[in-house]
Coordinates of C-alpha atoms in Angstrom, one line a residue:
M1 CA 8.0 70.2 -18.1
R2 CA 10.4 69.1 -15.3
F3 CA 8.4 67.2 -12.7
S4 CA 10.7 68.4 -10.0
K5 CA 9.2 71.8 -10.6
L6 CA 5.6 70.9 -11.2
P7 CA 4.3 71.6 -7.6
D8 CA 5.7 75.1 -7.9
L9 CA 4.1 75.7 -11.3
R10 CA 0.7 74.5 -10.2
A11 CA 0.7 76.5 -7.0
A12 CA 1.7 79.6 -8.9
Q13 CA -0.9 79.2 -11.7
A14 CA -3.9 78.2 -9.7
P15 CA -3.2 78.1 -5.9
D16 CA -6.7 77.2 -4.8
A17 CA -7.6 74.7 -7.5
H18 CA -8.1 71.0 -6.6
C19 CA -4.9 69.0 -7.0
I20 CA -5.0 65.5 -5.4
A21 CA -7.2 63.7 -2.9
D22 CA -7.8 60.3 -1.3
A23 CA -10.4 59.1 1.2
R24 CA -8.8 61.1 4.1
T25 CA -7.1 64.1 2.5
S26 CA -7.9 66.7 -0.1
L27 CA -5.2 69.1 -1.2
S28 CA -5.3 72.2 -3.3
N29 CA -2.3 73.1 -5.5
S30 CA -0.9 75.4 -2.8
E31 CA -1.4 72.8 -0.1
F32 CA 0.2 70.1 -2.3
Y33 CA 3.2 72.4 -2.9
S34 CA 3.6 73.1 0.8
K35 CA 3.4 69.3 1.6
V36 CA 6.1 68.6 -1.0
L37 CA 8.3 71.3 0.5
M38 CA 7.9 69.9 4.0
A39 CA 8.6 66.4 2.8
A40 CA 11.7 67.5 0.8
G41 CA 13.0 69.3 3.9
L42 CA 12.6 66.1 6.0
L43 CA 14.3 63.9 3.4
A44 CA 17.2 66.4 3.1
E45 CA 17.6 66.4 6.9
L46 CA 17.8 62.6 6.7
G47 CA 20.6 62.9 4.2
V48 CA 18.8 62.2 0.9
Q49 CA 20.5 64.0 -2.0
A50 CA 20.8 64.0 -5.7
G51 CA 21.6 60.5 -7.1
D52 CA 20.1 58.7 -4.1
V53 CA 17.2 56.3 -4.3
V54 CA 14.1 56.6 -2.1
A55 CA 12.0 53.5 -1.7
I56 CA 8.2 54.0 -1.2
M57 CA 6.3 51.1 0.2
L58 CA 2.9 52.6 0.7
P59 CA -0.7 51.7 -0.3
N60 CA -2.5 54.1 -2.6
Q61 CA -2.6 57.4 -0.7
V62 CA -1.7 61.1 -1.1
E63 CA 1.5 60.6 0.9
F64 CA 2.9 58.3 -1.8
V65 CA 2.6 61.2 -4.4
V66 CA 4.0 63.8 -1.9
A67 CA 7.0 61.6 -1.2
M68 CA 7.7 61.0 -4.9
F69 CA 7.7 64.7 -5.8
A70 CA 9.7 65.5 -2.7
A71 CA 12.4 63.0 -3.8
W72 CA 12.5 64.4 -7.3
R73 CA 12.8 67.9 -5.9
L74 CA 16.1 66.8 -4.3
G75 CA 17.3 65.0 -7.5
A76 CA 16.7 61.6 -6.0
A77 CA 15.0 58.7 -7.7
V78 CA 12.0 56.7 -6.5
T79 CA 11.5 53.0 -6.5
P80 CA 8.0 51.9 -5.5
L81 CA 7.4 48.7 -3.7
N82 CA 4.3 46.6 -3.5
P83 CA 3.2 46.8 0.2
N84 CA 2.3 43.1 0.0
L85 CA 5.8 41.9 -0.8
T86 CA 7.4 39.4 1.5
V87 CA 10.5 40.3 3.4
Q88 CA 12.6 38.4 1.0
E89 CA 11.1 40.1 -2.1
A90 CA 11.2 43.5 -0.6
S91 CA 14.8 43.0 0.6
H92 CA 15.9 42.1 -3.0
Q93 CA 14.5 45.4 -4.3
L94 CA 15.9 47.5 -1.5
N95 CA 19.3 46.0 -1.8
D96 CA 19.4 45.9 -5.6
S97 CA 18.3 49.5 -5.9
R98 CA 20.7 50.6 -3.1
A99 CA 17.9 52.5 -1.5
K100 CA 19.0 55.3 0.9
L101 CA 15.6 55.4 2.7
L102 CA 12.4 53.5 2.9
I103 CA 9.1 55.2 3.4
N104 CA 6.3 52.9 4.7
L105 CA 3.3 53.0 7.0
S106 CA 5.0 51.8 10.2
G107 CA 8.5 53.3 10.0
A108 CA 9.9 49.9 10.8
T109 CA 12.8 48.7 8.7
V110 CA 12.1 45.7 6.5
D111 CA 15.5 44.2 5.9
G112 CA 17.3 45.5 8.9
Q113 CA 19.6 47.7 6.8
V114 CA 17.7 50.4 5.0
P115 CA 16.4 53.0 7.5
A116 CA 12.6 53.5 7.4
L117 CA 10.4 56.6 7.8
P118 CA 6.7 56.4 8.6
A119 CA 4.5 58.2 6.0
A120 CA 2.9 60.3 8.8
A121 CA 6.3 62.0 9.3
L122 CA 6.1 63.5 5.8
H123 CA 3.7 66.1 7.2
G124 CA 6.7 67.5 9.0
G125 CA 6.8 70.6 11.1
V126 CA 8.4 74.0 11.4
Q127 CA 11.8 72.5 11.8
Y128 CA 11.7 70.8 8.4
G129 CA 10.2 71.7 5.0
A130 CA 8.5 74.9 6.1
H131 CA 11.9 76.6 5.8
Y132 CA 13.2 74.4 2.9
G133 CA 14.2 77.0 0.3
A134 CA 16.5 75.3 -2.1
Q135 CA 15.6 75.2 -5.8
P136 CA 14.4 71.9 -7.3
V137 CA 17.0 69.9 -9.2
D138 CA 16.6 70.5 -12.9
N139 CA 18.2 67.6 -14.8
P140 CA 16.4 65.6 -17.5
A141 CA 19.1 62.9 -17.4
A142 CA 18.6 62.3 -13.7
L143 CA 17.1 58.9 -12.7
A144 CA 13.4 59.4 -11.8
L145 CA 11.9 55.9 -11.4
L146 CA 13.2 52.5 -10.8
I147 CA 10.3 50.2 -11.7
Y148 CA 10.9 46.5 -10.9
T149 CA 9.5 44.0 -13.4
S150 CA 7.2 41.3 -12.2
G151 CA 10.0 38.7 -12.3
T152 CA 8.3 36.1 -14.4
T153 CA 11.6 34.9 -15.8
G154 CA 13.8 35.3 -12.7
L155 CA 14.4 37.9 -10.0
P156 CA 12.8 41.2 -10.7
K157 CA 15.0 43.7 -12.7
G158 CA 15.1 47.4 -12.1
V159 CA 13.9 49.4 -15.1
M160 CA 15.7 52.7 -15.1
L161 CA 13.5 55.6 -16.3
D162 CA 15.0 59.1 -16.2
H163 CA 13.1 62.4 -16.2
A164 CA 13.4 62.7 -20.0
N165 CA 11.5 59.4 -20.2
I166 CA 8.7 60.3 -18.0
E167 CA 8.3 63.8 -19.4
A168 CA 8.1 62.4 -22.9
M169 CA 5.6 59.8 -21.9
A170 CA 3.4 62.3 -20.1
A171 CA 3.4 64.7 -23.1
M172 CA 2.5 61.8 -25.4
S173 CA -0.3 60.7 -23.1
R174 CA -1.7 64.2 -22.8
E175 CA -1.9 64.6 -26.5
A176 CA -3.2 61.1 -27.3
M177 CA -5.9 61.2 -24.5
E178 CA -6.7 64.9 -24.9
I179 CA -6.2 65.6 -21.2
T180 CA -6.8 69.2 -20.2
S181 CA -7.0 71.1 -17.0
S182 CA -10.8 70.4 -16.8
D183 CA -10.2 66.6 -16.5
H184 CA -10.5 64.6 -13.3
C185 CA -8.8 61.2 -13.1
L186 CA -10.0 58.5 -10.7
L187 CA -7.1 56.3 -9.8
I188 CA -7.9 52.7 -8.9
L189 CA -4.7 50.9 -10.1
P190 CA -1.8 50.3 -7.7
L191 CA 0.7 53.2 -7.4
F192 CA 3.6 50.7 -7.2
H193 CA 3.1 50.1 -11.0
V194 CA 4.2 52.4 -13.8
N195 CA 0.6 52.6 -15.2
G196 CA -0.7 54.0 -11.9
I197 CA 2.1 56.5 -11.7
V198 CA 2.2 57.7 -15.3
A199 CA -1.3 57.3 -16.6
S200 CA -3.2 58.4 -13.4
I201 CA -0.8 60.8 -11.6
L202 CA 1.9 62.4 -13.9
T203 CA -0.3 62.8 -17.0
P204 CA -3.3 64.5 -15.3
L205 CA -1.2 66.6 -12.9
S206 CA 1.1 67.9 -15.7
A207 CA -2.1 68.9 -17.6
G208 CA -3.3 71.0 -14.7
S209 CA -6.1 68.6 -13.9
R210 CA -7.0 66.8 -10.7
V211 CA -6.7 63.3 -9.3
T212 CA -8.7 61.3 -6.8
I213 CA -7.0 58.3 -5.4
R214 CA -8.7 55.1 -4.2
A215 CA -7.0 52.5 -2.1
R216 CA -7.9 49.8 -4.6
F217 CA -10.6 48.8 -7.1
D218 CA -13.7 47.9 -5.2
I219 CA -16.6 46.5 -7.3
E220 CA -19.1 47.3 -4.5
T221 CA -18.2 51.1 -4.5
F222 CA -16.7 51.9 -7.9
F223 CA -19.8 53.2 -9.6
A224 CA -20.9 55.0 -6.5
D225 CA -17.6 56.8 -6.6
V226 CA -18.2 57.6 -10.3
E227 CA -21.6 59.1 -9.6
R228 CA -20.4 61.1 -6.6
L229 CA -16.9 62.3 -7.7
R230 CA -17.8 62.8 -11.4
P231 CA -14.4 61.8 -12.9
T232 CA -13.8 62.2 -16.6
Y233 CA -11.6 59.1 -17.0
F234 CA -9.9 56.3 -15.3
S235 CA -7.4 53.5 -16.2
A236 CA -8.0 49.8 -15.5
V237 CA -7.1 46.3 -16.6
P238 CA -9.3 43.9 -18.6
T239 CA -10.1 41.9 -15.5
I240 CA -11.7 44.9 -13.9
Y241 CA -13.8 45.7 -17.0
A242 CA -14.9 42.0 -17.2
L243 CA -16.0 42.1 -13.6
L244 CA -18.0 45.3 -14.1
N245 CA -19.5 44.0 -17.3
A246 CA -20.7 40.9 -15.4
L247 CA -22.7 42.9 -12.8
P248 CA -26.4 42.1 -12.8
P249 CA -28.5 43.9 -15.4
H250 CA -30.3 46.1 -12.8
V251 CA -26.9 47.9 -12.2
Q252 CA -27.3 51.0 -14.3
P253 CA -25.1 53.7 -13.0
D254 CA -24.9 57.3 -14.1
T255 CA -21.6 57.4 -16.1
S256 CA -22.3 60.6 -18.0
S257 CA -19.2 62.3 -16.6
L258 CA -16.8 59.7 -18.1
R259 CA -15.3 60.5 -21.4
Y260 CA -13.6 57.1 -21.6
G261 CA -11.9 54.3 -19.7
I262 CA -8.3 53.4 -20.6
C263 CA -7.8 49.6 -21.0
G264 CA -4.2 48.3 -20.8
A265 CA -1.7 46.0 -19.0
A266 CA -3.1 42.9 -20.8
P267 CA -4.9 42.2 -24.0
A268 CA -8.7 42.5 -23.9
S269 CA -11.2 40.7 -26.2
A270 CA -13.1 42.7 -28.8
E271 CA -16.3 41.2 -27.4
L272 CA -15.6 42.7 -24.0
L273 CA -14.8 46.1 -25.3
T274 CA -17.9 46.4 -27.5
S275 CA -20.3 45.0 -25.0
F276 CA -19.0 47.1 -22.2
E277 CA -19.4 50.3 -24.2
A278 CA -22.9 49.3 -25.3
R279 CA -23.9 48.7 -21.7
Y280 CA -22.3 51.6 -19.9
G281 CA -22.3 54.3 -22.6
F282 CA -18.6 55.3 -22.6
P283 CA -15.8 53.8 -24.7
L284 CA -12.9 51.7 -23.5
V285 CA -9.8 52.9 -25.3
E286 CA -7.3 50.1 -25.5
G287 CA -3.6 50.7 -25.5
Y288 CA -0.3 48.8 -25.2
G289 CA 2.9 49.3 -23.4
L290 CA 5.3 48.0 -20.9
S291 CA 7.5 49.3 -18.0
E292 CA 10.6 49.4 -20.3
G293 CA 8.7 51.8 -22.5
T294 CA 7.5 54.1 -19.6
C295 CA 3.9 52.7 -19.7
A296 CA 2.4 53.2 -23.2
S297 CA 3.4 52.9 -26.9
T298 CA 0.1 52.6 -28.8
I299 CA -3.4 53.7 -28.3
N300 CA -6.7 53.5 -30.1
P301 CA -7.4 57.1 -31.3
L302 CA -10.2 59.0 -29.5
K303 CA -10.9 60.7 -32.8
G304 CA -11.0 58.3 -35.7
I305 CA -11.4 54.6 -36.0
R306 CA -11.1 52.5 -32.8
K307 CA -10.5 48.9 -33.8
A308 CA -11.8 46.7 -31.0
G309 CA -9.4 43.9 -30.4
T310 CA -6.3 45.9 -31.5
V311 CA -4.2 48.1 -29.2
G312 CA -4.3 51.0 -31.7
V313 CA -1.6 52.9 -33.5
P314 CA 1.7 54.3 -32.2
M315 CA 1.6 57.4 -30.1
V316 CA 3.0 60.5 -31.7
G317 CA 6.8 60.4 -31.2
Q318 CA 7.1 56.6 -31.2
R319 CA 7.7 53.9 -33.8
I320 CA 6.5 50.3 -33.8
A321 CA 7.9 47.5 -35.9
I322 CA 7.5 43.7 -36.2
M323 CA 10.6 41.5 -36.4
D324 CA 11.1 37.8 -37.3
A325 CA 13.5 35.4 -35.7
A326 CA 16.2 36.3 -38.3
G327 CA 16.0 40.0 -37.3
R328 CA 14.1 41.2 -40.4
H329 CA 11.4 43.8 -40.1
L330 CA 8.2 42.3 -41.4
P331 CA 5.4 43.8 -43.6
A332 CA 1.8 44.4 -42.6
G333 CA -0.1 41.3 -41.6
E334 CA 2.9 39.2 -40.6
T335 CA 3.4 38.0 -37.0
G336 CA 6.6 38.5 -35.1
E337 CA 8.1 40.2 -32.1
V338 CA 6.9 43.8 -31.4
L339 CA 9.7 46.4 -31.3
V340 CA 9.3 50.0 -29.9
Q341 CA 11.4 53.1 -30.5
G342 CA 11.1 56.5 -29.0
P343 CA 12.2 58.9 -26.2
N344 CA 10.1 56.9 -23.7
V345 CA 12.4 53.8 -24.0
M346 CA 14.2 53.1 -20.7
R347 CA 17.8 53.9 -20.0
G348 CA 18.3 50.2 -19.3
Y349 CA 18.2 47.6 -16.5
L350 CA 20.0 48.6 -13.3
G351 CA 23.3 46.9 -13.0
K352 CA 22.6 44.5 -15.9
P353 CA 24.4 45.8 -19.0
E354 CA 24.3 42.4 -20.8
E355 CA 20.5 42.1 -20.4
T356 CA 20.1 45.7 -21.4
S357 CA 22.1 45.1 -24.6
K358 CA 19.9 42.1 -25.5
T359 CA 16.7 44.1 -24.9
I360 CA 17.7 47.4 -26.6
I361 CA 19.3 46.8 -30.0
D362 CA 20.1 49.6 -32.4
G363 CA 17.7 51.9 -30.6
W364 CA 14.8 49.4 -30.7
L365 CA 13.2 48.0 -27.6
H366 CA 12.6 44.3 -28.0
T367 CA 9.4 43.7 -26.0
G368 CA 9.1 39.9 -26.1
D369 CA 5.5 40.3 -27.2
L370 CA 4.2 38.8 -30.4
G371 CA 2.0 40.9 -32.6
R372 CA 1.1 42.0 -36.1
I373 CA 0.4 45.4 -37.7
D374 CA -2.5 45.7 -40.2
A375 CA -2.6 47.7 -43.4
D376 CA -3.9 50.8 -41.4
G377 CA -1.1 50.7 -38.9
Y378 CA -3.1 49.1 -36.0
L379 CA -1.2 46.7 -33.7
S380 CA -2.7 43.5 -32.5
I381 CA -1.0 41.5 -29.7
V382 CA -1.3 37.8 -30.0
G383 CA 0.8 36.6 -27.1
R384 CA 4.2 36.5 -25.5
L385 CA 7.2 35.2 -27.5
K386 CA 7.9 32.6 -24.8
E387 CA 4.1 31.8 -24.5
M388 CA 3.7 30.8 -28.1
I389 CA 2.6 27.2 -28.3
I390 CA 4.2 24.9 -31.0
R391 CA 1.9 21.9 -31.5
G392 CA 3.2 19.4 -34.0
G393 CA 5.1 22.2 -35.8
E394 CA 2.1 24.6 -35.9
N395 CA 2.4 28.0 -34.2
I396 CA -0.5 28.7 -31.9
Y397 CA -1.1 32.1 -30.3
P398 CA -2.9 31.9 -26.9
K399 CA -4.8 35.1 -27.3
E400 CA -6.7 33.8 -30.3
I401 CA -8.0 30.9 -28.2
E402 CA -8.7 33.1 -25.2
D403 CA -10.7 35.4 -27.4
A404 CA -12.7 32.5 -28.7
L405 CA -13.5 31.3 -25.2
L406 CA -14.4 34.8 -24.0
A407 CA -17.0 35.1 -26.7
S408 CA -19.0 32.6 -24.8
P409 CA -21.7 34.4 -22.8
S410 CA -21.0 32.2 -19.8
V411 CA -17.2 32.8 -19.6
L412 CA -15.9 35.6 -17.4
E413 CA -12.1 34.9 -17.7
A414 CA -10.0 32.7 -19.8
A415 CA -6.3 31.8 -20.1
V416 CA -4.4 29.4 -22.3
I417 CA -1.1 27.7 -21.7
G418 CA 1.0 25.2 -23.5
V419 CA 2.1 22.0 -21.7
P420 CA 4.5 19.3 -22.8
H421 CA 3.3 16.3 -24.9
E422 CA 5.3 13.3 -25.9
T423 CA 4.5 13.2 -29.6
L424 CA 3.2 16.7 -30.5
G425 CA 5.8 18.7 -28.4
E426 CA 3.1 20.9 -26.8
I427 CA -0.7 20.9 -26.5
V428 CA -3.2 23.6 -25.6
I429 CA -4.7 23.7 -22.1
A430 CA -7.3 26.3 -21.2
Y431 CA -8.6 27.5 -17.8
V432 CA -11.8 29.5 -17.5
A433 CA -13.9 31.0 -14.8
D434 CA -17.7 31.3 -15.1
R435 CA -19.7 34.5 -15.0
P436 CA -21.8 34.9 -11.9
G437 CA -25.0 32.9 -12.2
H438 CA -23.7 30.7 -14.9
N439 CA -22.6 27.1 -14.7
T440 CA -20.6 26.2 -17.9
T441 CA -20.3 22.6 -18.9
L442 CA -17.2 21.2 -20.7
E443 CA -19.5 19.9 -23.5
E444 CA -20.8 23.5 -24.1
L445 CA -17.2 24.9 -24.1
N446 CA -15.9 22.3 -26.5
E447 CA -18.8 22.8 -28.9
H448 CA -18.2 26.6 -28.7
C449 CA -14.5 26.1 -29.5
A450 CA -15.3 23.7 -32.4
E451 CA -17.4 26.5 -34.0
R452 CA -14.6 29.0 -33.9
L453 CA -11.2 27.3 -34.0
T454 CA -9.6 24.8 -36.4
R455 CA -8.9 21.4 -34.8
Y456 CA -5.2 21.9 -34.0
K457 CA -5.9 25.1 -32.0
R458 CA -8.7 23.7 -29.8
P459 CA -7.8 23.0 -26.2
A460 CA -6.9 19.4 -25.4
A461 CA -8.4 20.1 -22.0
I462 CA -10.5 22.9 -20.5
H463 CA -10.5 23.4 -16.7
V464 CA -13.3 25.4 -15.1
I465 CA -12.2 27.0 -11.8
S466 CA -13.7 29.5 -9.5
S467 CA -11.3 32.3 -10.5
L468 CA -8.1 32.7 -12.3
P469 CA -5.0 33.6 -10.3
K470 CA -3.8 37.2 -10.7
N471 CA -0.6 39.1 -10.0
A472 CA -0.4 42.3 -8.0
V473 CA -1.5 44.5 -11.0
G474 CA -4.5 42.3 -11.9
K475 CA -3.0 40.4 -14.8
I476 CA -3.8 36.7 -15.1
D477 CA -0.8 34.9 -13.7
K478 CA 0.1 32.1 -16.1
L479 CA 3.1 30.9 -14.1
K480 CA 0.6 29.9 -11.3
L481 CA -1.6 28.2 -13.9
R482 CA 1.4 26.2 -15.1
A483 CA 2.2 25.3 -11.5
L484 CA -1.5 24.3 -11.0
W485 CA -1.3 22.1 -14.1
K486 CA 1.9 20.4 -12.9
Q487 CA 0.3 19.8 -9.5
Q488 CA -2.8 18.3 -11.1
H489 CA -0.7 16.0 -13.3
A490 CA 2.1 15.1 -10.8

């Protein structure tokens, strides 16, 4: 299904059915189609054509989705920008992507070079899209999304995803998550991230279902939205589920409409997954993926065994393998780098052929994640290749220690890093945040670890802080924790 044609198809099949809504706007299929036509007409008037890149720097709102589909209709690609980027950060993405146009709230240019259009102008008028009659561009090889990586190892790189990538990913997701036209997705993750776009927009809309957009996750209003809007699923990160699970016991919302919650973007502990489901009555289905793989590569099956603490089995159409440092594929139970293969694997990094050739080798995407596959084919992620801690010659995987800390009833969040040591090479340092109403002592945490971890894996130091730093998507930011440790030990 070509996404450039999806608004037309939905309008033809069910013109009056719900399509997409936010706090201010609700559009039927025919209204969404009309908005996309008007926006496409406006973009065409401004010179946007096939092969161009349109930058969208908007918060979560309907206009983001309208602009994206309008650009695709013209054969242009979209690069989403976090609205909270600094001028320097935004300028890098605009210049690197060679954006033709920026769509933001104000209509003011960010870098002084790329012309900007206010989102309100997308509603157009009779002089624009109302008379836009050209057929949508139909090209599976056309670039669809330029997703910029978080830049944890340097300047962010542009991940090139073409229409064949996003179509394959949406089809795999519909099958794996059993999405149908009767579903209703509640979007709470940021739309500048591939998860928000693919899991919560493209997958449900291509299935004929509806989407309600929220500006952000709000712990004060989330369950009220669930009770009022009656969504059937949503996607979130472990931090969000941990916060919801830490709400006072008297919070007992009606979650009967929810079939499941998708958990991804970072590993979650088995304890969190099982306790959350026991409390709220719907399962968390954990998966794994990355931007270079168009969002998702494995998922715990809805029908069949869900193994808490694993990220499930490969989606239909994809292959997963584990490789050692010598390039050999490893058998079940062995730990090594996770490799992914399938039609969802990116075209490459924009303007970086050497980095692309180091990341995609013989058709396999080298993820940089460490994992192992069990005898039943379930993948477990144990950490990042560059985060593995080597203490006195022993390999230590941070997630094992983080899971042990998270098993404490008083710990809300935990993160483990390795820091230099004169004789051992590296030692383990942990940072934790308490659950509301708890006041963890270091003695309790050390005793807790001693019961669960062999001596060399135990943290040399545990720091209790009010909250762990997060990046824009809600992942714990270990770069900031390393900077904090260096500051503390300057």
